[in-house]
PDB file of C-alpha atoms in Angstrom:
ATOM      1  CA  MET A  21     115.608  85.536 102.149  1.00 34.00           C
ATOM      2  CA  ILE A  22     113.499  84.111  99.376  1.00 35.00           C
ATOM      3  CA  THR A  23     114.500  85.304  95.929  1.00 37.00           C
ATOM      4  CA  PHE A  24     112.227  85.469  92.919  1.00 40.00           C
ATOM      5  CA  SER A  25     112.459  86.451  89.292  1.00 42.00           C
ATOM      6  CA  ASP A  26     111.370  90.044  88.828  1.00 42.00           C
ATOM      7  CA  THR A  27     108.922  89.289  86.019  1.00 46.00           C
ATOM      8  CA  SER A  28     106.965  86.589  87.838  1.00 58.00           C
ATOM      9  CA  LEU A  29     106.751  88.422  91.147  1.00 67.00           C
ATOM     10  CA  SER A  30     105.808  91.923  89.981  1.00 73.00           C
ATOM     11  CA  PRO A  31     102.032  91.335  89.624  1.00 83.00           C
ATOM     12  CA  TYR A  32     101.981  89.451  92.913  1.00 85.00           C
ATOM     13  CA  LEU A  33     103.796  92.201  94.811  1.00 87.00           C
ATOM     14  CA  PHE A  34     101.601  94.854  93.243  1.00 88.00           C
ATOM     15  CA  GLN A  35      98.395  93.039  94.263  1.00 91.00           C
ATOM     16  CA  VAL A  36      99.510  92.362  97.826  1.00 93.00           C
ATOM     17  CA  SER A  37     100.780  95.956  98.169  1.00 92.00           C
ATOM     18  CA  GLN A  38      97.185  97.091  97.606  1.00 93.00           C
ATOM     19  CA  TRP A  39      96.251  95.241 100.806  1.00 94.00           C
ATOM     20  CA  TYR A  40      99.344  95.658 102.999  1.00 94.00           C
ATOM     21  CA  GLU A  41     102.367  97.809 103.594  1.00 94.00           C
ATOM     22  CA  LEU A  42     105.121  95.530 102.290  1.00 94.00           C
ATOM     23  CA  VAL A  43     108.384  95.396 104.178  1.00 95.00           C
ATOM     24  CA  VAL A  44     111.514  93.366 103.485  1.00 94.00           C
ATOM     25  CA  PHE A  45     113.034  91.761 106.570  1.00 96.00           C
ATOM     26  CA  THR A  46     115.979  89.545 105.790  1.00 95.00           C
ATOM     27  CA  ALA A  47     118.748  88.019 107.856  1.00 94.00           C
ATOM     28  CA  SER A  48     121.022  88.625 104.881  1.00 95.00           C
ATOM     29  CA  MET A  49     123.654  91.309 104.929  1.00 97.00           C
ATOM     30  CA  GLU A  50     122.414  94.678 103.685  1.00 97.00           C
ATOM     31  CA  ILE A  51     124.606  94.732 100.579  1.00 97.00           C
ATOM     32  CA  TYR A  52     122.926  91.541  99.303  1.00 96.00           C
ATOM     33  CA  GLY A  53     119.424  92.127 100.678  1.00 94.00           C
ATOM     34  CA  SER A  54     119.289  95.645  99.303  1.00 95.00           C
ATOM     35  CA  ALA A  55     120.262  94.504  95.800  1.00 95.00           C
ATOM     36  CA  VAL A  56     117.550  91.825  95.800  1.00 91.00           C
ATOM     37  CA  ALA A  57     114.945  94.235  97.207  1.00 92.00           C
ATOM     38  CA  ASP A  58     115.883  96.834  94.560  1.00 92.00           C
ATOM     39  CA  LYS A  59     115.324  94.252  91.833  1.00 90.00           C
ATOM     40  CA  LEU A  60     111.987  93.174  93.299  1.00 87.00           C
ATOM     41  CA  ASP A  61     110.756  96.712  93.821  1.00 88.00           C
ATOM     42  CA  ASN A  62     112.031  97.938  90.443  1.00 84.00           C
ATOM     43  CA  SER A  63     111.673 101.637  91.446  1.00 83.00           C
ATOM     44  CA  ARG A  64     107.933 101.288  92.110  1.00 83.00           C
ATOM     45  CA  SER A  65     108.146 102.004  95.858  1.00 87.00           C
ATOM     46  CA  ILE A  66     106.131  98.872  96.631  1.00 92.00           C
ATOM     47  CA  LEU A  67     108.548  97.814  99.375  1.00 92.00           C
ATOM     48  CA  LYS A  68     108.070 100.551 101.965  1.00 92.00           C
ATOM     49  CA  ARG A  69     110.831  99.690 104.431  1.00 95.00           C
ATOM     50  CA  ARG A  70     113.765  97.349 104.612  1.00 96.00           C
ATOM     51  CA  TYR A  71     115.376  95.537 107.502  1.00 96.00           C
ATOM     52  CA  TYR A  72     118.576  93.527 107.283  1.00 97.00           C
ATOM     53  CA  ARG A  73     120.905  91.416 109.400  1.00 97.00           C
ATOM     54  CA  GLN A  74     121.801  94.390 111.594  1.00 97.00           C
ATOM     55  CA  HIS A  75     118.131  94.605 112.636  1.00 96.00           C
ATOM     56  CA  CYS A  76     118.110  90.955 113.740  1.00 96.00           C
ATOM     57  CA  THR A  77     119.129  89.533 117.094  1.00 95.00           C
ATOM     58  CA  LEU A  78     121.938  86.987 117.120  1.00 95.00           C
ATOM     59  CA  GLU A  79     120.848  84.119 119.344  1.00 92.00           C
ATOM     60  CA  LEU A  80     122.741  80.846 119.634  1.00 88.00           C
ATOM     61  CA  GLY A  81     124.350  81.380 116.239  1.00 89.00           C
ATOM     62  CA  SER A  82     121.076  82.181 114.450  1.00 91.00           C
ATOM     63  CA  TYR A  83     119.664  85.511 113.343  1.00 95.00           C
ATOM     64  CA  ILE A  84     116.196  86.094 114.794  1.00 96.00           C
ATOM     65  CA  LYS A  85     113.794  88.639 113.299  1.00 96.00           C
ATOM     66  CA  ASP A  86     112.153  90.715 116.028  1.00 95.00           C
ATOM     67  CA  LEU A  87     108.953  91.970 114.419  1.00 96.00           C
ATOM     68  CA  SER A  88     108.568  94.703 117.020  1.00 94.00           C
ATOM     69  CA  VAL A  89     111.199  96.709 115.114  1.00 94.00           C
ATOM     70  CA  VAL A  90     108.719  96.824 112.229  1.00 94.00           C
ATOM     71  CA  HIS A  91     105.790  97.921 114.407  1.00 94.00           C
ATOM     72  CA  SER A  92     105.005  97.742 118.109  1.00 94.00           C
ATOM     73  CA  ASP A  93     101.440  96.530 117.455  1.00 95.00           C
ATOM     74  CA  LEU A  94     101.868  92.985 116.179  1.00 96.00           C
ATOM     75  CA  SER A  95      98.152  92.410 115.585  1.00 96.00           C
ATOM     76  CA  SER A  96      98.484  93.335 111.908  1.00 94.00           C
ATOM     77  CA  ILE A  97     102.017  92.075 111.217  1.00 95.00           C
ATOM     78  CA  VAL A  98     102.443  88.955 109.088  1.00 95.00           C
ATOM     79  CA  ILE A  99     105.839  87.458 108.338  1.00 95.00           C
ATOM     80  CA  LEU A 100     106.137  85.175 105.341  1.00 93.00           C
ATOM     81  CA  ASP A 101     109.371  83.240 105.733  1.00 93.00           C
ATOM     82  CA  ASN A 102     111.058  80.008 104.712  1.00 91.00           C
ATOM     83  CA  SER A 103     113.042  79.759 107.944  1.00 91.00           C
ATOM     84  CA  PRO A 104     111.011  79.083 111.114  1.00 89.00           C
ATOM     85  CA  GLY A 105     114.054  79.742 113.257  1.00 90.00           C
ATOM     86  CA  ALA A 106     114.169  83.318 112.003  1.00 92.00           C
ATOM     87  CA  TYR A 107     110.701  84.113 113.341  1.00 92.00           C
ATOM     88  CA  ARG A 108     110.762  81.939 116.454  1.00 91.00           C
ATOM     89  CA  SER A 109     110.088  84.997 118.640  1.00 92.00           C
ATOM     90  CA  HIS A 110     106.780  85.559 116.824  1.00 93.00           C
ATOM     91  CA  PRO A 111     105.403  82.232 115.514  1.00 93.00           C
ATOM     92  CA  ASP A 112     101.822  83.480 115.872  1.00 94.00           C
ATOM     93  CA  ASN A 113     102.536  86.100 113.184  1.00 95.00           C
ATOM     94  CA  ALA A 114     104.095  83.700 110.712  1.00 94.00           C
ATOM     95  CA  ILE A 115     103.111  82.014 107.519  1.00 93.00           C
ATOM     96  CA  PRO A 116     105.740  79.411 106.674  1.00 91.00           C
ATOM     97  CA  ILE A 117     106.641  78.967 103.019  1.00 90.00           C
ATOM     98  CA  LYS A 118     109.017  76.605 101.304  1.00 88.00           C
ATOM     99  CA  SER A 119     112.205  77.925  99.747  1.00 87.00           C
ATOM    100  CA  TRP A 120     112.079  78.780  96.067  1.00 81.00           C
ATOM    101  CA  PHE A 121     114.826  77.681  93.690  1.00 82.00           C
ATOM    102  CA  SER A 122     113.936  78.791  90.147  1.00 80.00           C
ATOM    103  CA  ASP A 123     110.987  76.409  89.832  1.00 84.00           C
ATOM    104  CA  PRO A 124     108.632  77.917  87.223  1.00 82.00           C
ATOM    105  CA  SER A 125     105.817  75.608  88.330  1.00 85.00           C
ATOM    106  CA  ASP A 126     105.948  76.762  91.968  1.00 85.00           C
ATOM    107  CA  THR A 127     102.609  78.286  93.025  1.00 87.00           C
ATOM    108  CA  ALA A 128     103.216  78.707  96.774  1.00 89.00           C
ATOM    109  CA  LEU A 129     102.826  82.488  96.703  1.00 89.00           C
ATOM    110  CA  LEU A 130      99.766  82.402  94.482  1.00 89.00           C
ATOM    111  CA  ASN A 131      98.175  79.834  96.785  1.00 91.00           C
ATOM    112  CA  LEU A 132      98.534  82.316  99.669  1.00 92.00           C
ATOM    113  CA  LEU A 133      96.562  85.109  97.979  1.00 93.00           C
ATOM    114  CA  PRO A 134      93.161  84.054  99.404  1.00 93.00           C
ATOM    115  CA  MET A 135      94.592  83.833 102.926  1.00 93.00           C
ATOM    116  CA  LEU A 136      96.355  87.187 102.647  1.00 95.00           C
ATOM    117  CA  ASP A 137      93.185  88.733 101.294  1.00 95.00           C
ATOM    118  CA  ALA A 138      91.132  87.358 104.200  1.00 94.00           C
ATOM    119  CA  LEU A 139      93.670  88.278 106.882  1.00 95.00           C
ATOM    120  CA  ARG A 140      93.375  91.967 106.112  1.00 94.00           C
ATOM    121  CA  PHE A 141      89.825  91.868 107.538  1.00 95.00           C
ATOM    122  CA  THR A 142      90.946  90.202 110.781  1.00 94.00           C
ATOM    123  CA  ALA A 143      91.318  92.363 113.895  1.00 96.00           C
ATOM    124  CA  ASP A 144      94.340  90.341 115.023  1.00 96.00           C
ATOM    125  CA  VAL A 145      96.152  88.107 112.509  1.00 95.00           C
ATOM    126  CA  ARG A 146      97.573  86.053 115.369  1.00 95.00           C
ATOM    127  CA  SER A 147      94.102  84.731 116.187  1.00 93.00           C
ATOM    128  CA  VAL A 148      94.102  83.002 112.795  1.00 92.00           C
ATOM    129  CA  LEU A 149      97.780  82.248 112.228  1.00 92.00           C
ATOM    130  CA  SER A 150      98.344  80.721 115.667  1.00 88.00           C
ATOM    131  CA  ARG A 151      96.000  77.894 114.656  1.00 84.00           C
ATOM    132  CA  ASN A 152      98.541  76.739 112.078  1.00 70.00           C
ATOM    133  CA  LEU A 153     101.556  76.375 114.346  1.00 62.00           C
ATOM    134  CA  HIS A 154     101.663  72.651 113.574  1.00 56.00           C
ATOM    135  CA  GLN A 155     102.779  73.604 110.034  1.00 61.00           C
ATOM    136  CA  HIS A 156     105.999  75.176 111.297  1.00 56.00           C
ATOM    137  CA  ARG A 157     109.058  72.996 111.298  1.00 54.00           C
ATOM    138  CA  LEU A 158     110.795  72.926 114.644  1.00 42.00           C
ATOM    139  CA  TRP A 159     113.944  74.980 114.924  1.00 38.00           C
TER     140      TRP A 159
END
């Protein structure tokens, strides 16, 4: 799971929540993931649903996120994740992002706003995201 400071992420989450239903899907245990999601959401109900380690599939010692638990129609599902192994079942739905470690100059999320804005007008996000598979690190 990527963690962020609440103050820097609030405007970002609010903007993106105007375009998408935001869901947390983490391979972390629920006790940790829930605490982080609570801090990010800050009682605004921006994060509509939450999925934790128990919703993942354990495969060869790694937790894999099966996006079909979020929705059976994957044409509008986008996963933003720093761990390509976690979304290896659905690479065509993924936008890889580097891990964040308290770097105030990091603009990775802001740089994604134009893409996220454009994707909401795409009939099937996989038709666009699958073109960027070369950006994913091998797992």
